[in-house]
Coordinates of C-alpha atoms in Angstrom, one line a residue:
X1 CA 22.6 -5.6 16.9
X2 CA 20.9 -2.5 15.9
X3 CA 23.9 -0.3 15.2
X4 CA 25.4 -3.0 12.4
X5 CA 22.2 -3.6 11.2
X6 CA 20.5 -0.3 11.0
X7 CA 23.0 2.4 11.2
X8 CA 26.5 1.1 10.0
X9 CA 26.6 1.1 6.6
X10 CA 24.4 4.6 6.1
X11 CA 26.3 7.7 5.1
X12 CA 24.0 10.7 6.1
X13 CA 24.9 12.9 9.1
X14 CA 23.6 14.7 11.6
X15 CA 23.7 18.3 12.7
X16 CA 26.6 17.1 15.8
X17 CA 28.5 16.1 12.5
X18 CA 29.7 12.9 14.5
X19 CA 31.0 10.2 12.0
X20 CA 29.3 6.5 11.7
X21 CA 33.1 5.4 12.3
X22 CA 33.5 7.3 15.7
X23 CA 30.4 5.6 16.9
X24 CA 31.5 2.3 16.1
X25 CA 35.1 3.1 17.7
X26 CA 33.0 3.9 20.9
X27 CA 30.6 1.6 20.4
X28 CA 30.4 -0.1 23.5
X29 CA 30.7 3.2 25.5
X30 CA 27.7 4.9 23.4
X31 CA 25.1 2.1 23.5
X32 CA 25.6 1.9 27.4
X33 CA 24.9 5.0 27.5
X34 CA 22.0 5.0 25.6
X35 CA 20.4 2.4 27.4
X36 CA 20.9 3.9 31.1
X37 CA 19.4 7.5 29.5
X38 CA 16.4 5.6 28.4
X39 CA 15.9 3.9 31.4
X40 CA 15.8 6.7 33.5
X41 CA 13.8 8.8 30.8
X42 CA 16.4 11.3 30.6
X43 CA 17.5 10.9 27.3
X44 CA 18.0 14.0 24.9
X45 CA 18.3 14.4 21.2
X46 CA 20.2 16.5 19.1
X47 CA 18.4 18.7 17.3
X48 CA 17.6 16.5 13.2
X49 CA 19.6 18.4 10.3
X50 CA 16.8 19.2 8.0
X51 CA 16.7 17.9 4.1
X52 CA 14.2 19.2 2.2
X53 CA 12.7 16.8 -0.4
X54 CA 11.3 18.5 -3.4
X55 CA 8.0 17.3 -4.8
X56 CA 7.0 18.7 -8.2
X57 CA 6.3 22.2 -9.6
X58 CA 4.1 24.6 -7.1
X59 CA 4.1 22.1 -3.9
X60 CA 5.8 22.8 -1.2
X61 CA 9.1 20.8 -0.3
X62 CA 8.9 17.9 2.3
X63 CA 10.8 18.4 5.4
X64 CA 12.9 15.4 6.5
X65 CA 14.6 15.2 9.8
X66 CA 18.2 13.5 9.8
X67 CA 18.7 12.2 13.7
X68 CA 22.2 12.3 15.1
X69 CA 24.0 8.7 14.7
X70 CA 24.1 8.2 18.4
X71 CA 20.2 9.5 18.1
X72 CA 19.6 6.7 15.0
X73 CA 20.6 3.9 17.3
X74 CA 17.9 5.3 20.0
X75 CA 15.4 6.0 17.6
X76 CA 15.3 2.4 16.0
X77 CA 15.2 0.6 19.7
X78 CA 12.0 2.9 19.8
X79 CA 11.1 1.7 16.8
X80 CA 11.2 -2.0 17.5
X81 CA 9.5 -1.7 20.8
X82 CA 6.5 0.2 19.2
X83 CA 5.9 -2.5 16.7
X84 CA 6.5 -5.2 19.5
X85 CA 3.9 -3.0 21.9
X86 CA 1.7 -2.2 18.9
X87 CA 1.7 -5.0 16.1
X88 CA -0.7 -2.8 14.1
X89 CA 2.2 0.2 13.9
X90 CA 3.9 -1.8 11.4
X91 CA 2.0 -1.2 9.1
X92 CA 1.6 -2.6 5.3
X93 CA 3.0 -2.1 2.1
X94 CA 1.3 0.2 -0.4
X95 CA 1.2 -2.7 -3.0
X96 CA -1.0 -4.5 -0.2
X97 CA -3.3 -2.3 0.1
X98 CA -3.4 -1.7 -3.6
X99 CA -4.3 -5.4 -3.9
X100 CA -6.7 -5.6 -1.4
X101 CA -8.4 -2.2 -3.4
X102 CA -8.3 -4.2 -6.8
X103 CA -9.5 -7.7 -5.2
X104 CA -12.8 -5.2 -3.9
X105 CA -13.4 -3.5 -6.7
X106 CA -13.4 -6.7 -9.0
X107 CA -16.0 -8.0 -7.0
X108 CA -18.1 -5.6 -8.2
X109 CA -20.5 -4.9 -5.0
X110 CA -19.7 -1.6 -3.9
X111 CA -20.4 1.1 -6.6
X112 CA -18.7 4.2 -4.9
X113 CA -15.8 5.5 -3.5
X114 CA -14.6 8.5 -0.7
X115 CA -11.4 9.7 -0.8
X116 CA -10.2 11.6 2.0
X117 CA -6.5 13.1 2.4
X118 CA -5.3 14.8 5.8
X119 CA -4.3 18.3 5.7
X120 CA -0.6 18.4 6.5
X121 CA -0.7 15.2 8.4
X122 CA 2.5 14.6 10.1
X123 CA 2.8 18.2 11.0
X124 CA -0.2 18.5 12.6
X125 CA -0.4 15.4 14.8
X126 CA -1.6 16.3 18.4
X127 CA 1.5 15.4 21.1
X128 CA -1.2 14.8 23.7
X129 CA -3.4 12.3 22.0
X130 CA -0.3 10.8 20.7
X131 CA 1.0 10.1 23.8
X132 CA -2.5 9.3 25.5
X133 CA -2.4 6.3 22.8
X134 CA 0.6 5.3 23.3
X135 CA -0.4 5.1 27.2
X136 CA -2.9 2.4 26.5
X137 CA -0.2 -0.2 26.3
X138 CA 3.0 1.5 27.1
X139 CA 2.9 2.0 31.4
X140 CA 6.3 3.2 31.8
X141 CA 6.3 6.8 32.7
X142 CA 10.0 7.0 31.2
X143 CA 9.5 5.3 27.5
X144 CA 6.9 7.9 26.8
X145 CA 9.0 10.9 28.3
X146 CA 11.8 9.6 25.5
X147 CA 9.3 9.6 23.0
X148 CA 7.9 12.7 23.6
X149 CA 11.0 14.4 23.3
X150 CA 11.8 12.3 20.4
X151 CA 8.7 14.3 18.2
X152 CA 9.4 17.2 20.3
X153 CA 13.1 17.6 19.0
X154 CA 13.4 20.3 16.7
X155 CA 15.0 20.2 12.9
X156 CA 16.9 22.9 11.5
X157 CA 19.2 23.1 8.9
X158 CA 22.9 23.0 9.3
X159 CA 25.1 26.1 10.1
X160 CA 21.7 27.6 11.7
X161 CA 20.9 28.6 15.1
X162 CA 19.8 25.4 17.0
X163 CA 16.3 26.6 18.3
X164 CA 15.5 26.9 21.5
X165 CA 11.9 25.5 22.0
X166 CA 10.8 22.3 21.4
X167 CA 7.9 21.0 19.2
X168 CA 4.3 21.1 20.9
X169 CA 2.3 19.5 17.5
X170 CA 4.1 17.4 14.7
X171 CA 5.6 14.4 14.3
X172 CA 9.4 14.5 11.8
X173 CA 9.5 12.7 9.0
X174 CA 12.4 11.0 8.2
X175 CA 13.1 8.8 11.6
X176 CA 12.3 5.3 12.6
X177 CA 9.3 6.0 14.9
X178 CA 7.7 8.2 12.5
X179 CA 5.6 5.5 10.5
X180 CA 4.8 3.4 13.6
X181 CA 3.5 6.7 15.6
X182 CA 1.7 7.9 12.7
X183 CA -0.1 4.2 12.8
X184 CA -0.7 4.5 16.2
X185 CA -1.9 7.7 16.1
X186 CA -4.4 6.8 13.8
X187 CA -5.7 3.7 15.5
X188 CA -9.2 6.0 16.7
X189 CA -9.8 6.7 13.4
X190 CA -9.4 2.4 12.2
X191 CA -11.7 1.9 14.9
X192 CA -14.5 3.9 13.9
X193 CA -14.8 3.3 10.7
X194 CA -14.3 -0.4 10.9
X195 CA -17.1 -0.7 12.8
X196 CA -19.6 0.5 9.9
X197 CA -21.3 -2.1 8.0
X198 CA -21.3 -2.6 4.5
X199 CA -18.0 -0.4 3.6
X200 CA -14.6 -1.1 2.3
X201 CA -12.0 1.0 4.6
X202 CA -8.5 1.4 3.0
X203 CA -5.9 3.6 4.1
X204 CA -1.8 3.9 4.0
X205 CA -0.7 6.4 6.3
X206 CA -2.6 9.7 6.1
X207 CA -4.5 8.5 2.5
X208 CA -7.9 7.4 3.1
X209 CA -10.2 5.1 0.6
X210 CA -13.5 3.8 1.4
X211 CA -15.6 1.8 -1.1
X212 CA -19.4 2.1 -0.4
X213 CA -22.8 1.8 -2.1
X214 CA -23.8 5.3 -3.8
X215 CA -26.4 5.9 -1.4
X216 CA -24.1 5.7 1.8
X217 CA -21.5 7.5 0.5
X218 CA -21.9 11.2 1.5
X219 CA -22.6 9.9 4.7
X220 CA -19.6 7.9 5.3
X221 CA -17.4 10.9 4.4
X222 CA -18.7 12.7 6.9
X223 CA -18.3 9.9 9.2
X224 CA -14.4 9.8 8.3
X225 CA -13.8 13.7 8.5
X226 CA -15.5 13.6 12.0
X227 CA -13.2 11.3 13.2
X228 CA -10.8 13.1 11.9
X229 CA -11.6 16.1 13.7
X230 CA -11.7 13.9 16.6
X231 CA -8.1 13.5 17.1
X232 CA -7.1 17.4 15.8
X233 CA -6.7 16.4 12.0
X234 CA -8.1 18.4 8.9
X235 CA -8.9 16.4 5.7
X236 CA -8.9 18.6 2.1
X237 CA -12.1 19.1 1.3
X238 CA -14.0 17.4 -1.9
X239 CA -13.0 17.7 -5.0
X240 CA -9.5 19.7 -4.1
X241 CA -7.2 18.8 -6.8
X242 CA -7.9 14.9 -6.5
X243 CA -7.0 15.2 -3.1
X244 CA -10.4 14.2 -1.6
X245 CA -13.6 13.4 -3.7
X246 CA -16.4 10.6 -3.7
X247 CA -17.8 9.5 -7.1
X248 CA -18.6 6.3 -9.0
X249 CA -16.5 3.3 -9.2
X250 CA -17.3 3.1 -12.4
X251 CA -15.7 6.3 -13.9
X252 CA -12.9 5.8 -12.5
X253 CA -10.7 6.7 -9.3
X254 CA -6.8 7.5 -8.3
X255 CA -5.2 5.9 -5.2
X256 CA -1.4 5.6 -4.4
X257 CA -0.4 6.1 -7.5
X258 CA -2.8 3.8 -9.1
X259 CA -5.9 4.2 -11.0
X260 CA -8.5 1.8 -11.1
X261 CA -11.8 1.4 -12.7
X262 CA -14.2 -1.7 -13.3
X263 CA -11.9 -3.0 -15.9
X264 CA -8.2 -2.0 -15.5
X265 CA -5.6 -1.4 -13.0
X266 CA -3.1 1.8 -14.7
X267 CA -1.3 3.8 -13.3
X268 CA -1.4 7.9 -13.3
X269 CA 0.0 9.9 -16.1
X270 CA 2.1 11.6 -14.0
X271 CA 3.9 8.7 -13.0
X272 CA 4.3 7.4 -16.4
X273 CA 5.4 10.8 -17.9
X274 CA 8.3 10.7 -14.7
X275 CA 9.5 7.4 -15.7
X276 CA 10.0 8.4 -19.5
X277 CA 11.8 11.5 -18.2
X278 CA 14.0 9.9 -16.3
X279 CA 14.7 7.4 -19.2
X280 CA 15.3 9.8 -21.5
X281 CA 18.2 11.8 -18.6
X282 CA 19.8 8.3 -18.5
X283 CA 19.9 8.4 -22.6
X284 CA 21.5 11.7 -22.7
X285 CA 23.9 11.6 -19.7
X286 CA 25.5 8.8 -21.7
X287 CA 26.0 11.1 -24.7
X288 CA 27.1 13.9 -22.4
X289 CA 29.7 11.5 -20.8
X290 CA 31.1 10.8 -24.4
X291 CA 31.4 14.8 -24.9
X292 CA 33.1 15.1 -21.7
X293 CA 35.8 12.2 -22.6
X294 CA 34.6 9.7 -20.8
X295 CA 36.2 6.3 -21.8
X296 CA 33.9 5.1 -24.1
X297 CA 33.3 1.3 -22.7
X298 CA 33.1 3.0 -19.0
X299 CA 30.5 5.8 -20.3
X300 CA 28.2 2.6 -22.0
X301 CA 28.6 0.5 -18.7
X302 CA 27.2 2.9 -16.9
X303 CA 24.6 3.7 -19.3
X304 CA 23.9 0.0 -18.9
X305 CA 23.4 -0.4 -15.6
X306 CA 21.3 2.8 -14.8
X307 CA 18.9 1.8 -17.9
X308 CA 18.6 -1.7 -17.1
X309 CA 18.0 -0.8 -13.1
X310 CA 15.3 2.0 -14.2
X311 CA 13.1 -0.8 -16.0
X312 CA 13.8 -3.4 -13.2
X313 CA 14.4 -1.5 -9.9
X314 CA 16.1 -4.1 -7.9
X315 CA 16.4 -5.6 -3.8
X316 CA 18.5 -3.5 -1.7
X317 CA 18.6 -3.9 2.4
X318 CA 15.6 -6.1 2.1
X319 CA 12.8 -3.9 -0.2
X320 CA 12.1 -3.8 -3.8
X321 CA 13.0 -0.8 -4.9
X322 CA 12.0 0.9 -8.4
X323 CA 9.0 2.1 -10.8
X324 CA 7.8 -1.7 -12.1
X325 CA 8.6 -3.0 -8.2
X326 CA 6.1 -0.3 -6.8
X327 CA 3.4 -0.4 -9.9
X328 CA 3.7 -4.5 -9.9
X329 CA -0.3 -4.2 -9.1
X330 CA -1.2 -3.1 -12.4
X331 CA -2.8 -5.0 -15.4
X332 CA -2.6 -2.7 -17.8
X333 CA -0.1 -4.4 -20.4
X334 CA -0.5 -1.7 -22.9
X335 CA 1.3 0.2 -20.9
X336 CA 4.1 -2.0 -20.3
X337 CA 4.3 -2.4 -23.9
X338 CA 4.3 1.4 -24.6
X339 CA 7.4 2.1 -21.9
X340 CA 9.1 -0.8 -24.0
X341 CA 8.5 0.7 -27.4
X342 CA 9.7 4.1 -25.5
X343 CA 12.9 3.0 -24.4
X344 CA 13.6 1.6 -28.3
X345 CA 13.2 4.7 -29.8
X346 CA 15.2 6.5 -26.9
X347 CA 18.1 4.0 -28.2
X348 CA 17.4 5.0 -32.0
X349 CA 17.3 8.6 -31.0
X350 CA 20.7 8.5 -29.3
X351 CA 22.1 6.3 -31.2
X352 CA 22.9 3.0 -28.7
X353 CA 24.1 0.2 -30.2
X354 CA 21.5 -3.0 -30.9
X355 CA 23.6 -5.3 -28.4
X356 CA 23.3 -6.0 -25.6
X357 CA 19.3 -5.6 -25.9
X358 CA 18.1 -3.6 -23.2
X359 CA 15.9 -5.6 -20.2
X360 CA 12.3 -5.3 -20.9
X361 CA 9.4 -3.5 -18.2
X362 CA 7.0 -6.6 -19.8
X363 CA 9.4 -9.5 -18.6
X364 CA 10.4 -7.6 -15.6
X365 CA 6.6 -7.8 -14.9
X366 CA 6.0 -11.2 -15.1
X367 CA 9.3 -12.3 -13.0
X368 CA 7.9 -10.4 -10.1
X369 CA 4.2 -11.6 -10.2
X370 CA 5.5 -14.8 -10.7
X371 CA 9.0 -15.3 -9.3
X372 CA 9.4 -18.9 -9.5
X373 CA 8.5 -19.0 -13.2
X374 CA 11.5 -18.0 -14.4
X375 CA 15.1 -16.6 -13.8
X376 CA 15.5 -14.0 -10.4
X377 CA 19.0 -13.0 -11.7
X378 CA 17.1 -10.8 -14.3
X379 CA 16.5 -8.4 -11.3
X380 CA 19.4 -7.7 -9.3
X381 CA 19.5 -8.3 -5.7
X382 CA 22.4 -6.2 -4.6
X383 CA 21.8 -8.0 -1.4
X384 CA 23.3 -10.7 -2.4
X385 CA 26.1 -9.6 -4.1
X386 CA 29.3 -11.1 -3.5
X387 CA 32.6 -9.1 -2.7
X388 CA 33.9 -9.8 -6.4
X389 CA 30.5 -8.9 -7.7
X390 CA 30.8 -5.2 -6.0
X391 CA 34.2 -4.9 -7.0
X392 CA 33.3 -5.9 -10.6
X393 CA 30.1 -3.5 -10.6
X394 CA 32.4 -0.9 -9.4
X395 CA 35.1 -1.5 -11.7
X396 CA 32.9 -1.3 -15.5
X397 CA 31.1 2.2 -14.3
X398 CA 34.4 3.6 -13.9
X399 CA 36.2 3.3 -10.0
X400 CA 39.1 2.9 -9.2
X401 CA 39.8 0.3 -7.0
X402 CA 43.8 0.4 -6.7
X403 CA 44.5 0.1 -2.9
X404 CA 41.0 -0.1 -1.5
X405 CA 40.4 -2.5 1.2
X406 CA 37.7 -5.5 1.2
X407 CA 35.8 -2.9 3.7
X408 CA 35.9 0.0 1.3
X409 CA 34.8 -1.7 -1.7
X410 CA 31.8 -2.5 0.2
X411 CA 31.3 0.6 1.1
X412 CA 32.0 2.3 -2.3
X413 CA 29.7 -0.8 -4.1
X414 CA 26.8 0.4 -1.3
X415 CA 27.2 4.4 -1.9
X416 CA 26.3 3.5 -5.8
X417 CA 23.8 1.9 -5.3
X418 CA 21.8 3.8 -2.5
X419 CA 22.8 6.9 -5.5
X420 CA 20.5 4.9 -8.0
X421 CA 18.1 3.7 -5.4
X422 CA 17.1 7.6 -4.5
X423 CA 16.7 8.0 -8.5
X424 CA 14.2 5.1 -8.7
X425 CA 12.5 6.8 -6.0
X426 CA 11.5 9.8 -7.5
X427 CA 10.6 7.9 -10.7
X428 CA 7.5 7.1 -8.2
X429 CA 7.3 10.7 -6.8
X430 CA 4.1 11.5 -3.8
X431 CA 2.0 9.0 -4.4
X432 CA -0.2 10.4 -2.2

């Protein structure tokens, strides 16, 4: 059922500030209600609690839009018919199309490239063609009244006015249906330019690569941007900051993160330097723990567990999760061997006894490109944990478990780790 396995075990609210446990006390009476409002097409959502997500120096903050938990449950029924509707809208990992990039460039054929980012692109997605899309498969009059009111649902943050007037352009981030409407949306554009000849077409989300041969390529990037224009969206023009460019494959190019050329697969120096950063917080929160009188054997547990989780990110509700998970594309081993050497003299620096040795970013590596080679254990997968495993986890960073229920433990063992999850998300930052 979608409520245990979508919604139950989150902790964020929404702006109605109704609890995940209310829900499921009323479960029966909430999800029949639900359904008869979708059915007639006269569902309406609460308006999303906004959480702003910051991404570096001088850019501005992403909006996301928290839904309502009554709203969640809705929004992931939309969800799963989209993708049934539209298998397309599910889209594909970054790593996949980060694959299928390195596979074209070792080939060696296509000697340029066109990058082409859209201005704002969630923001500025048209309702109408949205919806006229959608109408190419979807008949029923009240499905697409729901969804537009489901992009049409303002966010706000809490304690502030609820605004009156919905959306007209935009699409929130943060909600189920936002990936497989942004997929949708940009079915037009798939079309148009998989239909040239002779080109490589690549693009995750709003993030556009196209290999090409030199001579073609000016005019393919004015291909893409008109068909761009076509359903209302902007691209940033050439050369803005890496956004969008075209140049040789041969000097060199950036894509989700990644950075390719003839030879090697890296990875930005951004990236990198956000990793060490982090690495070096994990160093000194230990020491700071030890300052503050932190038991001594809880203070290195934890130092433990968030240094070994940084190098090997880890499987939690059913994704890999972490720097070495996302970058597992690259074949730059120098690197690997440098972000080793860097967490060695991070333990000189602070001092960190020699044992236990800490997990290594080059054997994490080779686990996950090939995972029957050797031992999965070495990353965790906290979704297989046992109850005693949580509890035991829970118990060496420092809770205390005295009169908590089987129930609480779980939930106390899954608030950790979605904590450490969020931090191994920024370690990867906008990849875009």
């Amino acid at each position: 059922m979608i409520f245990h396995e979508y919604v139950a075990k989150g902790s964020v609210r929404g702006r109605d500030g109704t609890s995940i446990s209310n829900v499921a006390d009323n479960l029966h009476d909430v999800t029949r209600e639900v359904s008869s409002r979708c059915r007639s097409g006269t569902y309406r959502f609460t308006t999303y609690r906004q959480r702003l997500l910051l991404k570096g120096a001088g850019k501005a903050p992403r909006e996301l839009s928290i839904p309502s938990v009554r709203d969640r449950i809705t929004l992931r029924a939309y969800a799963e018919l989209l993708t049934a509707t539209f298998p397309e809208s599910a889209g594909k990992l970054p790593q996949t199309a980060v694959a299928q990039v390195a596979a074209e460039v070792a080939t060696g054929k296509l000697n340029a490239y066109v990058r082409i980012d859209v201005k704002n692109f969630y923001p500025t997605v048209n309702h109408d063609i949205l919806l006229a899309e959608l109408g190419t498969k979807i008949k029923k009059k009240e499905v697409l009244r729901v969804v537009r009111r489901a992009v049409a649902t303002p966010t706000a943050p809490d304690r502030s006015p609820r605004p009156r007037a919905l959306l007209t352009s935009g699409v929130p981030q943060g909600l189920s249906i936002s990936n497989p409407l942004a997929e949708i949306y940009m079915r037009p554009v798939d079309k148009t330019m998989g239909a040239i000849p002779g080109i490589s077409y690549h693009r995750f989300v709003d993030d556009i690569l196209i290999l090409c041969d030199h001579v073609d390529a000016q005019v393919v990037d004015e291909v893409c941007r008109k068909a761009l224009k076509a359903v209302h969206l902007d691209a940033h023009p050439k050369e803005s900051s890496g956004k969008s460019e075209v140049g040789n494959v041969a000097d060199g190019f950036g894509y989700l993160g990644y950075v390719f050329s003839s030879t090697i697969v890296s990875v930005r120096h951004a990236s990198v330097v956000r990793l060490e950063s982090h690495l070096a917080s994990i160093h000194a929160t230990w020491r700071q723990d030890l300052a503050r009188n932190v038991q001594p054997e809880i203070a290195f547990q934890r130092f433990l567990w968030n240094r070994n989780l940084a190098i090997t990110g880890c499987i939690f509700q059913g994704t890999a999760t972490g720097w070495i998970q996302y970058y597992r594309q690259l074949d730059d081993y120098s690197l690997l061997k440098r972000l080793d050497v860097t967490v060695n003299r991070l333990a000189m620096r602070y001092g960190v006894p020699e044992h236990p040795r800490p997990k290594t970013f080059m054997r994490a590596y080779w686990i996950i490109r090939h995972p029957r080679s050797r031992s999965t254990r070495y990353i965790p997968n906290f979704d297989r944990y046992e109850l005693a495993q949580m509890a035991e986890e829970l118990k060496n960073t420092g809770t205390n478990l005295v009169g908590m229920s089987d129930q609480q433990v779980e939930d106390a063992f899954y608030r950790m780790v979605s904590r450490a999850v969020r931090d191994l998300e920024r370690d990867i930052g906008d990849v875009s």
